[in-house]
PDB file of C-alpha atoms in Angstrom:
ATOM      1  CA  MET H 882     178.368  85.923 164.731  1.00  0.00           C
ATOM      2  CA  GLY H 883     178.032  85.016 168.246  1.00  0.00           C
ATOM      3  CA  ARG H 884     179.903  81.499 167.531  1.00  0.00           C
ATOM      4  CA  TYR H 885     182.526  83.402 166.040  1.00  0.00           C
ATOM      5  CA  ARG H 886     183.309  85.283 169.209  1.00  0.00           C
ATOM      6  CA  GLN H 887     186.051  83.238 170.375  1.00  0.00           C
ATOM      7  CA  LEU H 888     187.732  82.281 167.516  1.00  0.00           C
ATOM      8  CA  ILE H 889     187.799  86.288 167.016  1.00  0.00           C
ATOM      9  CA  LEU H 890     189.226  86.160 170.103  1.00  0.00           C
ATOM     10  CA  VAL H 891     192.617  83.551 170.291  1.00  0.00           C
ATOM     11  CA  LEU H 892     193.016  85.851 166.849  1.00  0.00           C
ATOM     12  CA  ALA H 893     193.328  88.667 168.444  1.00  0.00           C
ATOM     13  CA  PHE H 894     195.428  87.378 171.432  1.00  0.00           C
ATOM     14  CA  LEU H 895     197.334  85.660 168.548  1.00  0.00           C
ATOM     15  CA  CYS H 896     197.895  89.039 167.182  1.00  0.00           C
ATOM     16  CA  VAL H 897     198.787  90.683 170.197  1.00  0.00           C
ATOM     17  CA  LEU H 898     201.538  88.275 171.270  1.00  0.00           C
ATOM     18  CA  LEU H 899     203.024  88.810 167.325  1.00  0.00           C
ATOM     19  CA  ILE H 900     203.254  91.921 167.919  1.00  0.00           C
ATOM     20  CA  VAL H 901     204.544  92.736 171.023  1.00  0.00           C
ATOM     21  CA  ALA H 902     206.723  89.616 170.267  1.00  0.00           C
ATOM     22  CA  GLU H 903     208.194  92.450 167.483  1.00  0.00           C
ATOM     23  CA  VAL H 904     207.879  95.329 168.912  1.00  0.00           C
ATOM     24  CA  PHE H 905     209.635  94.221 172.205  1.00  0.00           C
ATOM     25  CA  GLY H 906     212.246  92.425 169.905  1.00  0.00           C
ATOM     26  CA  LEU H 907     211.729  89.013 171.518  1.00  0.00           C
ATOM     27  CA  ARG H 908     211.737  86.781 168.418  1.00  0.00           C
ATOM     28  CA  ASP H 909     216.011  87.446 168.549  1.00  0.00           C
ATOM     29  CA  HIS H 910     216.052  85.840 171.174  1.00  0.00           C
ATOM     30  CA  PHE H 911     215.315  82.418 169.730  1.00  0.00           C
ATOM     31  CA  SER H 912     218.100  81.079 168.051  1.00  0.00           C
ATOM     32  CA  VAL H 913     219.768  77.808 168.397  1.00  0.00           C
ATOM     33  CA  LYS H 914     222.948  80.761 169.060  1.00  0.00           C
ATOM     34  CA  LEU H 915     221.189  81.858 172.255  1.00  0.00           C
ATOM     35  CA  LEU H 916     219.512  79.252 173.326  1.00  0.00           C
ATOM     36  CA  HIS H 917     222.840  77.092 172.933  1.00  0.00           C
ATOM     37  CA  GLN H 918     224.801  79.479 174.621  1.00  0.00           C
ATOM     38  CA  ARG H 919     222.222  79.925 177.816  1.00  0.00           C
ATOM     39  CA  LEU H 920     222.385  76.707 178.366  1.00  0.00           C
ATOM     40  CA  ILE H 921     226.363  76.324 178.679  1.00  0.00           C
ATOM     41  CA  GLU H 922     226.690  79.202 180.956  1.00  0.00           C
ATOM     42  CA  ASN H 923     224.388  78.067 183.312  1.00  0.00           C
ATOM     43  CA  PRO H 924     222.744  74.278 182.538  1.00  0.00           C
ATOM     44  CA  VAL H 925     219.763  74.736 185.919  1.00  0.00           C
ATOM     45  CA  SER H 926     218.404  78.010 184.919  1.00  0.00           C
ATOM     46  CA  GLY H 927     219.180  77.962 181.413  1.00  0.00           C
ATOM     47  CA  LEU H 928     217.401  74.720 181.684  1.00  0.00           C
ATOM     48  CA  ALA H 929     214.909  76.571 183.801  1.00  0.00           C
ATOM     49  CA  LEU H 930     214.886  79.473 181.054  1.00  0.00           C
ATOM     50  CA  PHE H 931     215.059  76.967 177.360  1.00  0.00           C
ATOM     51  CA  VAL H 932     211.434  75.475 179.007  1.00  0.00           C
ATOM     52  CA  LEU H 933     209.524  78.422 179.402  1.00  0.00           C
ATOM     53  CA  LEU H 934     211.418  80.306 175.955  1.00  0.00           C
ATOM     54  CA  PHE H 935     210.428  77.302 174.213  1.00  0.00           C
ATOM     55  CA  ALA H 936     207.014  77.667 175.735  1.00  0.00           C
ATOM     56  CA  LEU H 937     206.954  81.489 174.973  1.00  0.00           C
ATOM     57  CA  GLY H 938     208.420  80.302 171.193  1.00  0.00           C
ATOM     58  CA  ASN H 939     205.524  77.672 170.591  1.00  0.00           C
ATOM     59  CA  LEU H 940     202.876  80.545 171.627  1.00  0.00           C
ATOM     60  CA  ILE H 941     203.626  82.568 169.023  1.00  0.00           C
ATOM     61  CA  GLN H 942     204.857  80.845 166.225  1.00  0.00           C
ATOM     62  CA  ILE H 943     208.560  79.518 166.665  1.00  0.00           C
ATOM     63  CA  PRO H 944     209.792  76.667 165.325  1.00  0.00           C
ATOM     64  CA  GLY H 945     210.062  73.479 167.737  1.00  0.00           C
ATOM     65  CA  TRP H 946     213.434  72.075 166.367  1.00  0.00           C
ATOM     66  CA  ILE H 947     215.443  75.154 167.146  1.00  0.00           C
ATOM     67  CA  PHE H 948     215.781  74.698 171.095  1.00  0.00           C
ATOM     68  CA  LEU H 949     216.338  70.960 169.794  1.00  0.00           C
ATOM     69  CA  ALA H 950     219.386  71.536 167.649  1.00  0.00           C
ATOM     70  CA  ALA H 951     220.344  73.962 170.665  1.00  0.00           C
ATOM     71  CA  ALA H 952     219.983  71.177 173.538  1.00  0.00           C
ATOM     72  CA  VAL H 953     221.629  68.900 170.999  1.00  0.00           C
ATOM     73  CA  LEU H 954     224.164  71.050 170.700  1.00  0.00           C
ATOM     74  CA  ALA H 955     224.798  71.856 174.810  1.00  0.00           C
ATOM     75  CA  PHE H 956     223.843  68.604 175.914  1.00  0.00           C
ATOM     76  CA  GLY H 957     224.423  66.235 173.066  1.00  0.00           C
ATOM     77  CA  ARG H 958     221.729  63.982 171.492  1.00  0.00           C
ATOM     78  CA  THR H 959     220.633  62.171 174.551  1.00  0.00           C
ATOM     79  CA  TRP H 960     220.370  64.588 177.540  1.00  0.00           C
ATOM     80  CA  GLY H 961     219.415  67.078 174.580  1.00  0.00           C
ATOM     81  CA  GLY H 962     216.603  65.193 173.754  1.00  0.00           C
ATOM     82  CA  LEU H 963     215.177  64.973 176.909  1.00  0.00           C
ATOM     83  CA  ALA H 964     215.381  68.105 177.767  1.00  0.00           C
ATOM     84  CA  THR H 965     213.354  69.009 174.892  1.00  0.00           C
ATOM     85  CA  TYR H 966     210.595  66.277 175.164  1.00  0.00           C
ATOM     86  CA  CYS H 967     210.616  67.936 178.967  1.00  0.00           C
ATOM     87  CA  ALA H 968     210.105  71.472 177.841  1.00  0.00           C
ATOM     88  CA  ALA H 969     208.140  70.256 174.529  1.00  0.00           C
ATOM     89  CA  THR H 970     205.660  68.478 176.635  1.00  0.00           C
ATOM     90  CA  ILE H 971     205.380  71.394 179.283  1.00  0.00           C
ATOM     91  CA  SER H 972     204.912  74.023 176.532  1.00  0.00           C
ATOM     92  CA  CYS H 973     202.386  71.676 174.598  1.00  0.00           C
ATOM     93  CA  ALA H 974     200.003  72.030 177.956  1.00  0.00           C
ATOM     94  CA  ILE H 975     200.574  75.404 178.224  1.00  0.00           C
ATOM     95  CA  THR H 976     199.957  76.464 175.045  1.00  0.00           C
ATOM     96  CA  PHE H 977     196.750  74.575 175.144  1.00  0.00           C
ATOM     97  CA  ILE H 978     195.504  75.271 178.461  1.00  0.00           C
ATOM     98  CA  THR H 979     195.453  79.203 177.554  1.00  0.00           C
ATOM     99  CA  VAL H 980     193.710  78.632 173.899  1.00  0.00           C
ATOM    100  CA  ARG H 981     191.437  76.714 175.978  1.00  0.00           C
ATOM    101  CA  LEU H 982     190.903  79.478 178.313  1.00  0.00           C
ATOM    102  CA  ILE H 983     190.667  81.961 175.722  1.00  0.00           C
ATOM    103  CA  GLY H 984     188.721  80.369 173.515  1.00  0.00           C
ATOM    104  CA  GLY H 985     187.389  77.546 174.586  1.00  0.00           C
ATOM    105  CA  ASP H 986     185.690  74.455 171.969  1.00  0.00           C
ATOM    106  CA  ALA H 987     184.952  77.475 169.310  1.00  0.00           C
ATOM    107  CA  ILE H 988     185.767  75.024 166.604  1.00  0.00           C
ATOM    108  CA  ARG H 989     183.323  72.227 167.643  1.00  0.00           C
ATOM    109  CA  GLN H 990     180.487  75.037 168.219  1.00  0.00           C
ATOM    110  CA  LEU H 991     180.951  75.991 164.125  1.00  0.00           C
ATOM    111  CA  LYS H 992     178.311  74.717 162.106  1.00  0.00           C
ATOM    112  CA  SER H 993     180.324  73.724 159.666  1.00  0.00           C
ATOM    113  CA  PRO H 994     179.982  69.848 157.656  1.00  0.00           C
ATOM    114  CA  LEU H 995     183.883  69.524 157.813  1.00  0.00           C
ATOM    115  CA  ALA H 996     184.633  71.003 161.304  1.00  0.00           C
ATOM    116  CA  THR H 997     182.381  68.605 162.203  1.00  0.00           C
ATOM    117  CA  ARG H 998     183.535  65.455 159.919  1.00  0.00           C
ATOM    118  CA  LEU H 999     186.644  66.281 162.077  1.00  0.00           C
ATOM    119  CA  ILE H1000     185.526  66.254 165.102  1.00  0.00           C
ATOM    120  CA  ASN H1001     184.020  63.467 164.942  1.00  0.00           C
ATOM    121  CA  ARG H1002     187.059  61.606 163.735  1.00  0.00           C
ATOM    122  CA  LEU H1003     188.821  63.330 166.183  1.00  0.00           C
ATOM    123  CA  ASP H1004     186.037  62.162 169.432  1.00  0.00           C
ATOM    124  CA  ALA H1005     186.568  58.298 167.439  1.00  0.00           C
ATOM    125  CA  HIS H1006     189.840  57.993 168.701  1.00  0.00           C
ATOM    126  CA  PRO H1007     191.560  60.852 170.353  1.00  0.00           C
ATOM    127  CA  ILE H1008     194.268  59.698 171.740  1.00  0.00           C
ATOM    128  CA  ARG H1009     195.825  57.458 168.801  1.00  0.00           C
ATOM    129  CA  ASN H1010     194.785  60.858 167.067  1.00  0.00           C
ATOM    130  CA  VAL H1011     196.924  63.234 168.934  1.00  0.00           C
ATOM    131  CA  VAL H1012     199.751  60.666 168.928  1.00  0.00           C
ATOM    132  CA  ILE H1013     199.762  60.757 164.777  1.00  0.00           C
ATOM    133  CA  LEU H1014     199.403  64.201 164.282  1.00  0.00           C
ATOM    134  CA  ARG H1015     202.422  65.268 166.702  1.00  0.00           C
ATOM    135  CA  THR H1016     204.464  61.715 165.364  1.00  0.00           C
ATOM    136  CA  ILE H1017     203.876  64.253 161.927  1.00  0.00           C
ATOM    137  CA  PHE H1018     203.565  67.711 163.172  1.00  0.00           C
ATOM    138  CA  GLN H1019     205.649  67.848 166.251  1.00  0.00           C
ATOM    139  CA  THR H1020     205.079  70.835 168.737  1.00  0.00           C
ATOM    140  CA  LEU H1021     203.251  72.914 165.645  1.00  0.00           C
ATOM    141  CA  ALA H1022     201.925  75.969 167.059  1.00  0.00           C
ATOM    142  CA  ALA H1023     198.577  75.646 165.107  1.00  0.00           C
ATOM    143  CA  LEU H1024     198.076  72.016 165.575  1.00  0.00           C
ATOM    144  CA  ASN H1025     198.155  73.272 169.649  1.00  0.00           C
ATOM    145  CA  TYR H1026     196.114  76.135 168.802  1.00  0.00           C
ATOM    146  CA  ALA H1027     193.656  73.367 166.699  1.00  0.00           C
ATOM    147  CA  LEU H1028     193.539  71.210 169.414  1.00  0.00           C
ATOM    148  CA  ALA H1029     192.994  73.421 172.293  1.00  0.00           C
ATOM    149  CA  LEU H1030     189.888  75.048 170.308  1.00  0.00           C
ATOM    150  CA  SER H1031     188.287  70.696 169.340  1.00  0.00           C
ATOM    151  CA  GLY H1032     187.280  70.238 172.713  1.00  0.00           C
ATOM    152  CA  VAL H1033     189.254  67.488 173.079  1.00  0.00           C
ATOM    153  CA  ARG H1034     189.821  66.688 176.769  1.00  0.00           C
ATOM    154  CA  PHE H1035     192.888  67.347 178.526  1.00  0.00           C
ATOM    155  CA  ARG H1036     194.594  63.761 179.220  1.00  0.00           C
ATOM    156  CA  ASP H1037     193.512  62.628 176.182  1.00  0.00           C
ATOM    157  CA  TYR H1038     195.897  65.732 174.609  1.00  0.00           C
ATOM    158  CA  MET H1039     198.233  64.895 176.583  1.00  0.00           C
ATOM    159  CA  THR H1040     198.507  61.487 176.890  1.00  0.00           C
ATOM    160  CA  GLY H1041     198.465  61.536 173.340  1.00  0.00           C
ATOM    161  CA  THR H1042     201.421  64.936 172.928  1.00  0.00           C
ATOM    162  CA  LEU H1043     203.418  62.054 175.554  1.00  0.00           C
ATOM    163  CA  ILE H1044     203.684  59.148 173.183  1.00  0.00           C
ATOM    164  CA  GLY H1045     203.962  61.055 170.271  1.00  0.00           C
ATOM    165  CA  LEU H1046     206.832  63.592 170.876  1.00  0.00           C
ATOM    166  CA  PRO H1047     209.552  60.805 171.169  1.00  0.00           C
ATOM    167  CA  LEU H1048     209.887  59.279 168.022  1.00  0.00           C
ATOM    168  CA  PRO H1049     210.014  62.847 166.377  1.00  0.00           C
ATOM    169  CA  ILE H1050     212.596  64.441 168.742  1.00  0.00           C
ATOM    170  CA  ALA H1051     214.497  61.430 168.128  1.00  0.00           C
ATOM    171  CA  ALA H1052     215.081  61.250 164.927  1.00  0.00           C
ATOM    172  CA  TYR H1053     215.661  65.313 164.740  1.00  0.00           C
ATOM    173  CA  CYS H1054     218.536  64.255 167.590  1.00  0.00           C
ATOM    174  CA  LEU H1055     220.271  61.942 165.144  1.00  0.00           C
ATOM    175  CA  LEU H1056     219.926  64.469 162.660  1.00  0.00           C
ATOM    176  CA  PHE H1057     220.914  67.105 164.489  1.00  0.00           C
ATOM    177  CA  ASP H1058     223.626  65.725 165.984  1.00  0.00           C
ATOM    178  CA  TYR H1059     224.987  63.660 162.957  1.00  0.00           C
ATOM    179  CA  VAL H1060     225.295  67.806 160.724  1.00  0.00           C
ATOM    180  CA  PHE H1061     226.894  69.032 164.060  1.00  0.00           C
ATOM    181  CA  ASP H1062     229.531  66.388 164.037  1.00  0.00           C
ATOM    182  CA  LEU H1063     229.510  66.335 159.795  1.00  0.00           C
ATOM    183  CA  THR H1064     229.934  69.786 160.329  1.00  0.00           C
ATOM    184  CA  HIS H1065     231.905  69.449 163.443  1.00  0.00           C
ATOM    185  CA  ILE H1066     230.051  72.207 165.333  1.00  0.00           C
ATOM    186  CA  THR H1067     230.713  72.303 168.846  1.00  0.00           C
TER     187      THR H1067
END
């Protein structure tokens, strides 16, 4: 039971966050329309709020595309993409640090052949593997939690994150810009 203690703590933390978000209606603040409105009303404080909401949203499993769509709608594909890239990297760092503080390297401590094999593969090329995972899964909260609990070094995590996020963000920026032009959403 002792080796599962950290995983249970992380699961309890996630459950508490989700319950608090539900009870206080925090999830209602994570819509493209509301985020877009905040960014348009005051770009400076709206951007700071955007970063904070992105970090909180990442912790409570809100998809990153919602933030990207709002930023592209508010600032266009180039500046919206850059704003999202900055917010996403800060969000990933906050999630990693928070989960690592609570759960340590709990996955690394598991006595499971699957966990051992996955950790060994991650350790063989940590930056490359984080880049690949980021390119495929972007800021998926479950990925952030898993990587934090894997014991991967923060430096490798952030390097892989910084390299792996631009391509999917750019692709989504083009997609959202196209959809907004096609549907005349402004």
